[in-house]
Every structure is written in C-alpha cells, then in structure tokens.
PDB file of C-alpha atoms in Angstrom:
ATOM      1  CA  UNK A  11     -10.264  29.156  16.995  1.00  0.00           C
ATOM      2  CA  UNK A  12      -7.363  28.879  14.608  1.00  0.00           C
ATOM      3  CA  UNK A  13      -6.869  25.118  14.959  1.00  0.00           C
ATOM      4  CA  UNK A  14     -10.363  24.606  13.483  1.00  0.00           C
ATOM      5  CA  UNK A  15      -9.711  26.970  10.586  1.00  0.00           C
ATOM      6  CA  UNK A  16      -8.908  24.227   8.007  1.00  0.00           C
ATOM      7  CA  UNK A  17     -12.303  22.605   8.566  1.00  0.00           C
ATOM      8  CA  UNK A  18     -14.083  25.698   7.278  1.00  0.00           C
ATOM      9  CA  UNK A  19     -13.120  24.718   3.745  1.00  0.00           C
ATOM     10  CA  UNK A  20     -14.979  21.987   1.897  1.00  0.00           C
ATOM     11  CA  UNK A  21     -11.950  21.056  -0.193  1.00  0.00           C
ATOM     12  CA  UNK A  22      -9.924  20.467   2.973  1.00  0.00           C
ATOM     13  CA  UNK A  23     -12.611  18.298   4.585  1.00  0.00           C
ATOM     14  CA  UNK A  24     -12.705  16.242   1.391  1.00  0.00           C
ATOM     15  CA  UNK A  25      -8.905  15.970   1.484  1.00  0.00           C
ATOM     16  CA  UNK A  26      -8.953  14.842   5.121  1.00  0.00           C
ATOM     17  CA  UNK A  27     -11.539  12.152   4.330  1.00  0.00           C
ATOM     18  CA  UNK A  28      -9.556  10.882   1.350  1.00  0.00           C
ATOM     19  CA  UNK A  29      -6.254  10.854   3.254  1.00  0.00           C
ATOM     20  CA  UNK A  30      -7.731   8.892   6.174  1.00  0.00           C
ATOM     21  CA  UNK A  31      -9.423   6.368   3.867  1.00  0.00           C
ATOM     22  CA  UNK A  32      -6.265   5.806   1.829  1.00  0.00           C
ATOM     23  CA  UNK A  33      -4.051   5.735   4.921  1.00  0.00           C
ATOM     24  CA  UNK A  34      -6.225   3.032   6.451  1.00  0.00           C
ATOM     25  CA  UNK A  35      -6.605   0.784   3.413  1.00  0.00           C
ATOM     26  CA  UNK A  36      -2.936   1.159   2.410  1.00  0.00           C
ATOM     27  CA  UNK A  37      -1.938   0.318   5.976  1.00  0.00           C
ATOM     28  CA  UNK A  38      -4.116  -2.799   5.864  1.00  0.00           C
ATOM     29  CA  UNK A  39      -2.736  -3.966   2.511  1.00  0.00           C
ATOM     30  CA  UNK A  40       0.814  -3.295   3.687  1.00  0.00           C
ATOM     31  CA  UNK A  41       0.573  -5.895   6.443  1.00  0.00           C
ATOM     32  CA  UNK A  42      -0.097  -8.660   3.936  1.00  0.00           C
ATOM     33  CA  UNK A  43       2.693  -7.335   1.721  1.00  0.00           C
ATOM     34  CA  UNK A  44       5.335  -7.586   4.453  1.00  0.00           C
ATOM     35  CA  UNK A  45       3.941 -10.981   5.491  1.00  0.00           C
ATOM     36  CA  UNK A  46       4.532 -12.151   1.914  1.00  0.00           C
ATOM     37  CA  UNK A  47       7.991 -10.544   1.900  1.00  0.00           C
ATOM     38  CA  UNK A  48       7.238  -8.343  -1.120  1.00  0.00           C
ATOM     39  CA  UNK A  49       7.743  -4.807   0.181  1.00  0.00           C
ATOM     40  CA  UNK A  50       8.878  -3.716  -3.302  1.00  0.00           C
ATOM     41  CA  UNK A  51       5.578  -4.649  -4.947  1.00  0.00           C
ATOM     42  CA  UNK A  52       3.826  -1.407  -3.962  1.00  0.00           C
ATOM     43  CA  UNK A  53       6.602   0.668  -5.477  1.00  0.00           C
ATOM     44  CA  UNK A  54       6.653  -1.476  -8.606  1.00  0.00           C
ATOM     45  CA  UNK A  55       2.916  -1.572  -9.289  1.00  0.00           C
ATOM     46  CA  UNK A  56       2.609   2.186  -8.738  1.00  0.00           C
ATOM     47  CA  UNK A  57       5.172   2.725 -11.502  1.00  0.00           C
ATOM     48  CA  UNK A  58       3.311   0.305 -13.776  1.00  0.00           C
ATOM     49  CA  UNK A  59       0.034   2.109 -13.085  1.00  0.00           C
ATOM     50  CA  UNK A  60       1.639   5.460 -13.915  1.00  0.00           C
ATOM     51  CA  UNK A  61       2.969   4.111 -17.205  1.00  0.00           C
ATOM     52  CA  UNK A  62      -0.463   2.688 -17.972  1.00  0.00           C
ATOM     53  CA  UNK A  63      -2.143   5.991 -17.152  1.00  0.00           C
ATOM     54  CA  UNK A  64       0.116   7.762 -19.660  1.00  0.00           C
ATOM     55  CA  UNK A  65      -0.558   5.172 -22.361  1.00  0.00           C
ATOM     56  CA  UNK A  66      -4.296   5.400 -21.707  1.00  0.00           C
ATOM     57  CA  UNK A  67      -4.279   9.192 -21.843  1.00  0.00           C
ATOM     58  CA  UNK A  68      -2.361   9.277 -25.120  1.00  0.00           C
ATOM     59  CA  UNK A  69      -4.779   6.683 -26.521  1.00  0.00           C
ATOM     60  CA  UNK A  70      -7.687   8.961 -25.606  1.00  0.00           C
ATOM     61  CA  UNK A  71      -8.919   6.954 -22.605  1.00  0.00           C
ATOM     62  CA  UNK A  72      -9.541   7.959 -19.006  1.00  0.00           C
ATOM     63  CA  UNK A  73      -6.281   7.556 -17.108  1.00  0.00           C
ATOM     64  CA  UNK A  74      -7.998   5.214 -14.621  1.00  0.00           C
ATOM     65  CA  UNK A  75      -8.773   2.812 -17.478  1.00  0.00           C
ATOM     66  CA  UNK A  76      -5.211   2.829 -18.791  1.00  0.00           C
ATOM     67  CA  UNK A  77      -3.781   2.392 -15.297  1.00  0.00           C
ATOM     68  CA  UNK A  78      -6.097  -0.543 -14.542  1.00  0.00           C
ATOM     69  CA  UNK A  79      -5.341  -2.353 -17.799  1.00  0.00           C
ATOM     70  CA  UNK A  80      -1.567  -2.026 -17.527  1.00  0.00           C
ATOM     71  CA  UNK A  81      -1.238  -2.631 -13.790  1.00  0.00           C
ATOM     72  CA  UNK A  82      -3.444  -5.730 -14.006  1.00  0.00           C
ATOM     73  CA  UNK A  83      -1.411  -6.880 -16.993  1.00  0.00           C
ATOM     74  CA  UNK A  84       1.783  -6.282 -15.009  1.00  0.00           C
ATOM     75  CA  UNK A  85       0.396  -8.285 -12.068  1.00  0.00           C
ATOM     76  CA  UNK A  86      -0.467 -11.199 -14.343  1.00  0.00           C
ATOM     77  CA  UNK A  87       2.887 -11.153 -16.174  1.00  0.00           C
ATOM     78  CA  UNK A  88       4.790 -11.002 -12.870  1.00  0.00           C
ATOM     79  CA  UNK A  89       2.740 -13.931 -11.591  1.00  0.00           C
ATOM     80  CA  UNK A  90       3.385 -16.002 -14.721  1.00  0.00           C
ATOM     81  CA  UNK A  91       7.121 -15.215 -14.858  1.00  0.00           C
ATOM     82  CA  UNK A  92       7.728 -16.047 -11.197  1.00  0.00           C
ATOM     83  CA  UNK A  93       5.555 -19.176 -11.360  1.00  0.00           C
ATOM     84  CA  UNK A  94       6.807 -20.747 -14.584  1.00  0.00           C
ATOM     85  CA  UNK A  95      10.450 -19.672 -14.664  1.00  0.00           C
ATOM     86  CA  UNK A  96      11.381 -20.032 -10.988  1.00  0.00           C
ATOM     87  CA  UNK A  97      12.323 -16.360 -10.873  1.00  0.00           C
ATOM     88  CA  UNK A  98      11.804 -14.620  -7.545  1.00  0.00           C
ATOM     89  CA  UNK A  99       8.794 -12.254  -7.606  1.00  0.00           C
ATOM     90  CA  UNK A 100      10.825  -9.183  -6.602  1.00  0.00           C
ATOM     91  CA  UNK A 101      13.083  -9.641  -9.642  1.00  0.00           C
ATOM     92  CA  UNK A 102      10.071  -9.991 -11.945  1.00  0.00           C
ATOM     93  CA  UNK A 103       8.457  -6.932 -10.338  1.00  0.00           C
ATOM     94  CA  UNK A 104      11.550  -4.822 -10.948  1.00  0.00           C
ATOM     95  CA  UNK A 105      11.784  -5.818 -14.605  1.00  0.00           C
ATOM     96  CA  UNK A 106       8.124  -5.706 -15.667  1.00  0.00           C
ATOM     97  CA  UNK A 107       6.964  -2.589 -13.820  1.00  0.00           C
ATOM     98  CA  UNK A 108      10.023  -0.532 -14.717  1.00  0.00           C
ATOM     99  CA  UNK A 109       9.575  -1.494 -18.377  1.00  0.00           C
ATOM    100  CA  UNK A 110       5.961  -0.266 -18.359  1.00  0.00           C
ATOM    101  CA  UNK A 111       6.972   2.945 -16.589  1.00  0.00           C
ATOM    102  CA  UNK A 112       9.755   3.520 -19.119  1.00  0.00           C
ATOM    103  CA  UNK A 113       7.360   2.865 -22.009  1.00  0.00           C
ATOM    104  CA  UNK A 114       4.978   5.517 -20.687  1.00  0.00           C
ATOM    105  CA  UNK A 115       7.766   8.071 -20.241  1.00  0.00           C
ATOM    106  CA  UNK A 116       9.046   7.249 -23.738  1.00  0.00           C
ATOM    107  CA  UNK A 117       5.625   7.961 -25.231  1.00  0.00           C
ATOM    108  CA  UNK A 118       5.452  11.291 -23.400  1.00  0.00           C
ATOM    109  CA  UNK A 119       8.851  12.336 -24.733  1.00  0.00           C
ATOM    110  CA  UNK A 120       7.929  11.306 -28.278  1.00  0.00           C
ATOM    111  CA  UNK A 121       4.507  12.965 -28.342  1.00  0.00           C
ATOM    112  CA  UNK A 122       5.185  16.001 -26.113  1.00  0.00           C
ATOM    113  CA  UNK A 123       1.953  15.250 -24.258  1.00  0.00           C
ATOM    114  CA  UNK A 124       3.196  15.932 -20.726  1.00  0.00           C
ATOM    115  CA  UNK A 125       0.448  17.657 -18.707  1.00  0.00           C
ATOM    116  CA  UNK A 126      -0.193  18.754 -15.128  1.00  0.00           C
ATOM    117  CA  UNK A 127      -2.316  15.621 -14.727  1.00  0.00           C
ATOM    118  CA  UNK A 128       0.813  13.514 -15.128  1.00  0.00           C
ATOM    119  CA  UNK A 129       2.611  15.713 -12.612  1.00  0.00           C
ATOM    120  CA  UNK A 130      -0.168  15.205 -10.058  1.00  0.00           C
ATOM    121  CA  UNK A 131       0.068  11.447 -10.604  1.00  0.00           C
ATOM    122  CA  UNK A 132       3.795  11.577  -9.878  1.00  0.00           C
ATOM    123  CA  UNK A 133       3.682  13.782  -6.791  1.00  0.00           C
ATOM    124  CA  UNK A 134       0.027  13.745  -5.758  1.00  0.00           C
ATOM    125  CA  UNK A 135      -2.495  16.550  -5.307  1.00  0.00           C
ATOM    126  CA  UNK A 136      -5.058  15.484  -2.756  1.00  0.00           C
ATOM    127  CA  UNK A 137      -6.801  18.879  -2.739  1.00  0.00           C
ATOM    128  CA  UNK A 138      -7.658  18.496  -6.428  1.00  0.00           C
ATOM    129  CA  UNK A 139      -9.778  15.395  -5.784  1.00  0.00           C
ATOM    130  CA  UNK A 140     -13.186  15.599  -7.472  1.00  0.00           C
ATOM    131  CA  UNK A 141     -16.508  14.241  -6.224  1.00  0.00           C
ATOM    132  CA  UNK A 142     -16.182  11.375  -8.696  1.00  0.00           C
ATOM    133  CA  UNK A 143     -12.701  10.555  -7.383  1.00  0.00           C
ATOM    134  CA  UNK A 144     -14.045  10.581  -3.821  1.00  0.00           C
ATOM    135  CA  UNK A 145     -16.833   8.124  -4.671  1.00  0.00           C
ATOM    136  CA  UNK A 146     -14.338   5.839  -6.401  1.00  0.00           C
ATOM    137  CA  UNK A 147     -11.955   5.942  -3.419  1.00  0.00           C
ATOM    138  CA  UNK A 148     -14.773   5.210  -0.945  1.00  0.00           C
ATOM    139  CA  UNK A 149     -15.995   2.294  -3.089  1.00  0.00           C
ATOM    140  CA  UNK A 150     -12.524   0.796  -3.505  1.00  0.00           C
ATOM    141  CA  UNK A 151     -11.833   1.168   0.229  1.00  0.00           C
ATOM    142  CA  UNK A 152     -15.047  -0.666   1.148  1.00  0.00           C
ATOM    143  CA  UNK A 153     -14.592  -3.434  -1.435  1.00  0.00           C
ATOM    144  CA  UNK A 154     -10.902  -3.922  -0.623  1.00  0.00           C
ATOM    145  CA  UNK A 155     -11.665  -4.026   3.097  1.00  0.00           C
ATOM    146  CA  UNK A 156     -14.324  -6.667   2.433  1.00  0.00           C
ATOM    147  CA  UNK A 157     -11.819  -8.679   0.382  1.00  0.00           C
ATOM    148  CA  UNK A 158      -9.267  -8.737   3.217  1.00  0.00           C
ATOM    149  CA  UNK A 159     -11.962  -9.545   5.784  1.00  0.00           C
ATOM    150  CA  UNK A 160     -13.566 -12.400   3.824  1.00  0.00           C
ATOM    151  CA  UNK A 161     -10.300 -13.976   2.616  1.00  0.00           C
ATOM    152  CA  UNK A 162      -8.240 -13.233   5.719  1.00  0.00           C
ATOM    153  CA  UNK A 163      -7.630 -16.881   6.676  1.00  0.00           C
ATOM    154  CA  UNK A 164      -6.735 -17.952   3.156  1.00  0.00           C
ATOM    155  CA  UNK A 165      -4.421 -14.978   2.656  1.00  0.00           C
ATOM    156  CA  UNK A 166      -2.575 -15.529   5.932  1.00  0.00           C
ATOM    157  CA  UNK A 167      -2.282 -19.278   5.390  1.00  0.00           C
ATOM    158  CA  UNK A 168      -1.097 -18.841   1.779  1.00  0.00           C
ATOM    159  CA  UNK A 169       1.448 -16.147   2.602  1.00  0.00           C
ATOM    160  CA  UNK A 170       2.634 -17.582   5.929  1.00  0.00           C
ATOM    161  CA  UNK A 171       3.046 -21.205   4.838  1.00  0.00           C
ATOM    162  CA  UNK A 172       2.447 -21.591   1.126  1.00  0.00           C
ATOM    163  CA  UNK A 173       3.264 -25.294   0.892  1.00  0.00           C
ATOM    164  CA  UNK A 174       0.974 -26.293   3.770  1.00  0.00           C
ATOM    165  CA  UNK A 175      -1.795 -24.173   2.282  1.00  0.00           C
ATOM    166  CA  UNK A 176      -1.477 -26.029  -1.026  1.00  0.00           C
ATOM    167  CA  UNK A 177      -1.632 -29.384   0.751  1.00  0.00           C
ATOM    168  CA  UNK A 178      -4.764 -28.205   2.565  1.00  0.00           C
ATOM    169  CA  UNK A 179      -6.435 -27.568  -0.773  1.00  0.00           C
ATOM    170  CA  UNK A 180      -6.195 -23.778  -0.936  1.00  0.00           C
ATOM    171  CA  UNK A 181      -5.569 -22.498  -4.457  1.00  0.00           C
ATOM    172  CA  UNK A 182      -2.672 -20.294  -3.386  1.00  0.00           C
ATOM    173  CA  UNK A 183      -1.843 -19.193  -6.934  1.00  0.00           C
ATOM    174  CA  UNK A 184      -5.297 -17.697  -7.435  1.00  0.00           C
ATOM    175  CA  UNK A 185      -5.210 -16.116  -3.979  1.00  0.00           C
ATOM    176  CA  UNK A 186      -1.890 -14.409  -4.748  1.00  0.00           C
ATOM    177  CA  UNK A 187      -3.045 -13.224  -8.173  1.00  0.00           C
ATOM    178  CA  UNK A 188      -6.308 -11.871  -6.769  1.00  0.00           C
ATOM    179  CA  UNK A 189      -4.370 -10.095  -4.019  1.00  0.00           C
ATOM    180  CA  UNK A 190      -2.162  -8.482  -6.670  1.00  0.00           C
ATOM    181  CA  UNK A 191      -5.252  -7.211  -8.531  1.00  0.00           C
ATOM    182  CA  UNK A 192      -6.746  -5.754  -5.338  1.00  0.00           C
ATOM    183  CA  UNK A 193      -3.432  -4.115  -4.432  1.00  0.00           C
ATOM    184  CA  UNK A 194      -3.137  -2.666  -7.940  1.00  0.00           C
ATOM    185  CA  UNK A 195      -6.633  -1.191  -7.615  1.00  0.00           C
ATOM    186  CA  UNK A 196      -5.752   0.444  -4.281  1.00  0.00           C
ATOM    187  CA  UNK A 197      -2.606   1.887  -5.827  1.00  0.00           C
ATOM    188  CA  UNK A 198      -4.476   3.260  -8.843  1.00  0.00           C
ATOM    189  CA  UNK A 199      -7.024   5.195  -6.773  1.00  0.00           C
ATOM    190  CA  UNK A 200      -4.217   6.486  -4.513  1.00  0.00           C
ATOM    191  CA  UNK A 201      -1.972   7.813  -7.282  1.00  0.00           C
ATOM    192  CA  UNK A 202      -3.618  11.165  -7.885  1.00  0.00           C
ATOM    193  CA  UNK A 203      -3.865  11.858  -4.144  1.00  0.00           C
ATOM    194  CA  UNK A 204      -0.498  10.712  -2.816  1.00  0.00           C
ATOM    195  CA  UNK A 205       1.644  10.342  -5.924  1.00  0.00           C
ATOM    196  CA  UNK A 206       3.539   7.469  -7.515  1.00  0.00           C
ATOM    197  CA  UNK A 207       6.865   8.563  -6.040  1.00  0.00           C
ATOM    198  CA  UNK A 208       5.519   8.583  -2.459  1.00  0.00           C
ATOM    199  CA  UNK A 209       2.997   5.756  -2.469  1.00  0.00           C
ATOM    200  CA  UNK A 210       5.335   2.949  -1.406  1.00  0.00           C
ATOM    201  CA  UNK A 211       5.967   4.661   1.944  1.00  0.00           C
ATOM    202  CA  UNK A 212       2.251   4.997   2.649  1.00  0.00           C
ATOM    203  CA  UNK A 213       1.744   1.286   1.936  1.00  0.00           C
ATOM    204  CA  UNK A 214       4.623  -0.310   3.846  1.00  0.00           C
ATOM    205  CA  UNK A 215       5.430   2.410   6.403  1.00  0.00           C
ATOM    206  CA  UNK A 216       2.487   1.847   8.780  1.00  0.00           C
ATOM    207  CA  UNK A 217       2.842  -1.940   8.492  1.00  0.00           C
ATOM    208  CA  UNK A 218       6.546  -1.871   9.376  1.00  0.00           C
ATOM    209  CA  UNK A 219       5.870   0.409  12.337  1.00  0.00           C
ATOM    210  CA  UNK A 220       3.057  -1.838  13.557  1.00  0.00           C
ATOM    211  CA  UNK A 221       5.258  -4.899  13.155  1.00  0.00           C
ATOM    212  CA  UNK A 222       7.792  -3.419  15.584  1.00  0.00           C
ATOM    213  CA  UNK A 223       5.068  -2.988  18.194  1.00  0.00           C
ATOM    214  CA  UNK A 224       3.613  -6.495  18.134  1.00  0.00           C
ATOM    215  CA  UNK A 225       4.210 -10.071  16.980  1.00  0.00           C
ATOM    216  CA  UNK A 226       0.501 -10.889  16.911  1.00  0.00           C
ATOM    217  CA  UNK A 227      -0.922 -10.656  13.398  1.00  0.00           C
ATOM    218  CA  UNK A 228      -4.326  -9.278  14.403  1.00  0.00           C
ATOM    219  CA  UNK A 229      -2.663  -6.596  16.513  1.00  0.00           C
ATOM    220  CA  UNK A 230      -0.323  -5.711  13.653  1.00  0.00           C
ATOM    221  CA  UNK A 231      -3.311  -5.298  11.303  1.00  0.00           C
ATOM    222  CA  UNK A 232      -5.145  -3.061  13.772  1.00  0.00           C
ATOM    223  CA  UNK A 233      -2.080  -0.961  14.588  1.00  0.00           C
ATOM    224  CA  UNK A 234      -1.132  -0.565  10.923  1.00  0.00           C
ATOM    225  CA  UNK A 235      -4.590   0.762  10.058  1.00  0.00           C
ATOM    226  CA  UNK A 236      -4.529   3.152  13.033  1.00  0.00           C
ATOM    227  CA  UNK A 237      -1.020   4.409  12.221  1.00  0.00           C
ATOM    228  CA  UNK A 238      -1.947   4.882   8.556  1.00  0.00           C
ATOM    229  CA  UNK A 239      -5.109   6.832   9.416  1.00  0.00           C
ATOM    230  CA  UNK A 240      -3.556   8.971  12.167  1.00  0.00           C
ATOM    231  CA  UNK A 241      -0.385   9.780  10.208  1.00  0.00           C
ATOM    232  CA  UNK A 242      -2.402  10.666   7.100  1.00  0.00           C
ATOM    233  CA  UNK A 243      -4.777  12.878   9.085  1.00  0.00           C
ATOM    234  CA  UNK A 244      -1.885  14.564  10.906  1.00  0.00           C
ATOM    235  CA  UNK A 245       0.074  15.122   7.706  1.00  0.00           C
ATOM    236  CA  UNK A 246      -2.931  16.548   5.913  1.00  0.00           C
ATOM    237  CA  UNK A 247      -3.777  18.825   8.850  1.00  0.00           C
ATOM    238  CA  UNK A 248      -0.187  20.027   9.269  1.00  0.00           C
ATOM    239  CA  UNK A 249       0.176  20.758   5.549  1.00  0.00           C
ATOM    240  CA  UNK A 250      -2.484  23.457   5.853  1.00  0.00           C
ATOM    241  CA  UNK A 251      -0.500  25.459   8.412  1.00  0.00           C
ATOM    242  CA  UNK A 252       2.892  24.674   6.896  1.00  0.00           C
ATOM    243  CA  UNK A 253       1.611  25.637   3.442  1.00  0.00           C
ATOM    244  CA  UNK A 254       3.261  22.470   2.136  1.00  0.00           C
ATOM    245  CA  UNK A 255       2.288  19.740  -0.304  1.00  0.00           C
ATOM    246  CA  UNK A 256       0.008  17.242   1.401  1.00  0.00           C
ATOM    247  CA  UNK A 257       1.581  14.061  -0.028  1.00  0.00           C
ATOM    248  CA  UNK A 258       5.149  14.670   1.179  1.00  0.00           C
ATOM    249  CA  UNK A 259       3.862  15.943   4.539  1.00  0.00           C
ATOM    250  CA  UNK A 260       1.854  12.750   5.052  1.00  0.00           C
ATOM    251  CA  UNK A 261       4.919  10.661   4.208  1.00  0.00           C
ATOM    252  CA  UNK A 262       6.991  12.635   6.728  1.00  0.00           C
ATOM    253  CA  UNK A 263       4.446  11.889   9.458  1.00  0.00           C
ATOM    254  CA  UNK A 264       4.498   8.201   8.517  1.00  0.00           C
ATOM    255  CA  UNK A 265       8.291   8.343   8.749  1.00  0.00           C
ATOM    256  CA  UNK A 266       7.981  10.088  12.129  1.00  0.00           C
ATOM    257  CA  UNK A 267       5.695   7.288  13.327  1.00  0.00           C
ATOM    258  CA  UNK A 268       8.288   4.766  12.176  1.00  0.00           C
ATOM    259  CA  UNK A 269      11.030   6.625  14.045  1.00  0.00           C
ATOM    260  CA  UNK A 270       8.996   6.747  17.261  1.00  0.00           C
ATOM    261  CA  UNK A 271       8.112   3.049  17.103  1.00  0.00           C
ATOM    262  CA  UNK A 272      11.729   2.134  16.298  1.00  0.00           C
ATOM    263  CA  UNK A 273      12.948   4.017  19.381  1.00  0.00           C
ATOM    264  CA  UNK A 274      10.199   2.443  21.496  1.00  0.00           C
ATOM    265  CA  UNK A 275      11.073  -1.045  20.236  1.00  0.00           C
ATOM    266  CA  UNK A 276      14.770  -0.451  20.973  1.00  0.00           C
ATOM    267  CA  UNK A 277      14.079   0.763  24.526  1.00  0.00           C
ATOM    268  CA  UNK A 278      11.716  -2.154  25.101  1.00  0.00           C
ATOM    269  CA  UNK A 279      14.356  -4.602  23.873  1.00  0.00           C
ATOM    270  CA  UNK A 280      17.013  -3.083  26.167  1.00  0.00           C
ATOM    271  CA  UNK A 281      14.776  -3.360  29.234  1.00  0.00           C
ATOM    272  CA  UNK A 282      13.715  -6.862  28.194  1.00  0.00           C
ATOM    273  CA  UNK A 283      17.366  -7.916  27.898  1.00  0.00           C
ATOM    274  CA  UNK A 284      18.261  -6.498  31.316  1.00  0.00           C
ATOM    275  CA  UNK A 285      15.250  -8.155  32.929  1.00  0.00           C
ATOM    276  CA  UNK A 286      16.493 -11.541  31.670  1.00  0.00           C
ATOM    277  CA  UNK A 287      20.022 -11.159  32.995  1.00  0.00           C
ATOM    278  CA  UNK A 288      21.528 -10.054  29.698  1.00  0.00           C
ATOM    279  CA  UNK A 289      19.896 -12.842  27.683  1.00  0.00           C
ATOM    280  CA  UNK A 290      17.878 -11.533  24.762  1.00  0.00           C
ATOM    281  CA  UNK A 291      14.961 -13.507  23.333  1.00  0.00           C
ATOM    282  CA  UNK A 292      14.056 -12.542  19.792  1.00  0.00           C
ATOM    283  CA  UNK A 293      10.929 -13.511  17.880  1.00  0.00           C
ATOM    284  CA  UNK A 294      11.550 -12.674  14.206  1.00  0.00           C
ATOM    285  CA  UNK A 295       8.244 -13.925  12.833  1.00  0.00           C
ATOM    286  CA  UNK A 296       4.640 -12.864  13.150  1.00  0.00           C
ATOM    287  CA  UNK A 297       2.408 -15.071  15.255  1.00  0.00           C
ATOM    288  CA  UNK A 298      -0.926 -15.536  13.518  1.00  0.00           C
ATOM    289  CA  UNK A 299      -4.199 -16.338  15.195  1.00  0.00           C
ATOM    290  CA  UNK A 300      -4.797 -19.147  12.746  1.00  0.00           C
ATOM    291  CA  UNK A 301      -4.247 -22.755  13.776  1.00  0.00           C
ATOM    292  CA  UNK A 302      -3.392 -25.225  11.074  1.00  0.00           C
ATOM    293  CA  UNK A 303      -6.042 -27.915  10.874  1.00  0.00           C
ATOM    294  CA  UNK A 304      -6.504 -30.645   8.362  1.00  0.00           C
ATOM    295  CA  UNK A 305      -9.768 -29.114   7.242  1.00  0.00           C
ATOM    296  CA  UNK A 306      -9.182 -25.540   6.202  1.00  0.00           C
ATOM    297  CA  UNK A 307     -12.266 -23.420   5.362  1.00  0.00           C
ATOM    298  CA  UNK A 308     -12.766 -23.073   1.638  1.00  0.00           C
TER     299      UNK A 308
END
C-alpha cells in the first residue's frame, strides 16, 4: 500500500516523531506567548540562537552550546532593558536579537566559515536528525511540558494580570525570565529541524488558530497542541510524496489550518450575529480557568 510507503524508512519515522514532538511543544509554548502579547519573541530568539550557534561554531564549540549561551544572554538582556528602562519588550527583542544575528553573520563573512550546517539551521533539515538530536528533543519536550504543567497557574496569572499577580506575592519577574529561558531552549532544539526562518510560524500559528476556535484557556492549550501535532505530521507526511522540504511543507499545513479556522470563525460569527437579530457580541480576551483569590499557590 503506497500510503504506508514512507513508514518503511527509519529516517522518515524518526522525522515524523521529531515533527510531532516539536509541533506539540511549540504549540503549547505559543499559547503563553500570545497571552503575554509577545508574538515576535519566537522570531527574535530564533535569530539570536542562530547568531549564537555561528559564534559557538567559529569558537570551536558545539553549536548547541553557542546557541544556548547567546539566546539565554539575549533573554536576560531583553528582560533587563524592558524592566529598568521602561522600554516595551518587543522593541528590546527587535534590537537585541537582530544585533546578535548580525554579529553571527558578520563573523561568517569575515572568516568564510559558512557551512551546510548553518544552512540547515536557517531552513531546517528534519531528515538529518541524529540519534543524539532525537534524545535531546525528547528530553526538552518532556522537561518543557513539565514546566508548563507545574507553573501553569503562576504563568497564566502573571501574563494575564501582572499587577494583581505581584500583589498576590508571585515573583512575576522571575516567572517571565524563566519562561524566556524555556522558550529559548525549545527554539534551540527546533532550529536544525524546522529552521530559523520558519520557526516563528510553528510557534504562534497553532496558538492563533486555536484562539479563534475558543475563548477558554484550557481549550486553547489543548487545541493548539493538537493543531501543532497534526499539522506537523501532515506536513512531514506530504513532503515525502511531494518531494519537498519538510520544514516549509509543515509551515504550509500550519497556514492551511489557520485559514480553515479563520473561515470557520467567520462563518460562526455571521450565524451568531444573525441569531441575535444583527447584534454581534464579541469577546476579545481569553477566559482562564483560574479564579483570583487572596491566597495564590506559591
């Protein structure tokens, strides 16, 4: 049976597993990103990680090490700039991450050290994933999932109503910084599979689609994970028969999911408006399952 043909190859099965894992964890992280109103952060940190990977490689280190050092440094600098200088985080993200990316590209041009490894980081090559890469991706997925599960209430409270969270005793600054480190780690392990230039879509695409389907935060989280996994699986599977690059194909399926949900949301809104005699009721914010009490779990 031809539709089972891709699963006869070990490299493809490995690619499917990686794409589903990354689609799910990126979809989960994306929900918290849009809740915080920082959709640009995924794009920015991926560029910082790429610049760090180049610097690390030229310095003789594993590119993972360079990417971790520089993306964590970028997260900390962005946090400090936005906290101490009253600069909006998206402005700090644009400045800091682009500077690191430019520094990496500058070093490449000066040393003539451009390799196919850098190209795979830019555009992704999920079929070139090694056993070591797979173990790292599985570990990061599990640990990141545990982070979001254990700190769910604090994250939602801090991102949804920062001032109230501070009053309740939650150290929102540390929560936000820790979230940035976790997000940077997810981005780093995703770079070689999906590519720096495409990663932002994989992070925010499923979350935006899920947001159009529900106002309930728990539902949005679940739907975003499902959309990320299904779109990644579908894109990976289709790329085999289309003989296309897996990263761009996955992004196209995520975009397709967005288009379908946008049309569904529009039709639903039209019918909702008609059913209320032409009066439209809009709910622009996400409803969380958390209730604000005086005593917040710590």
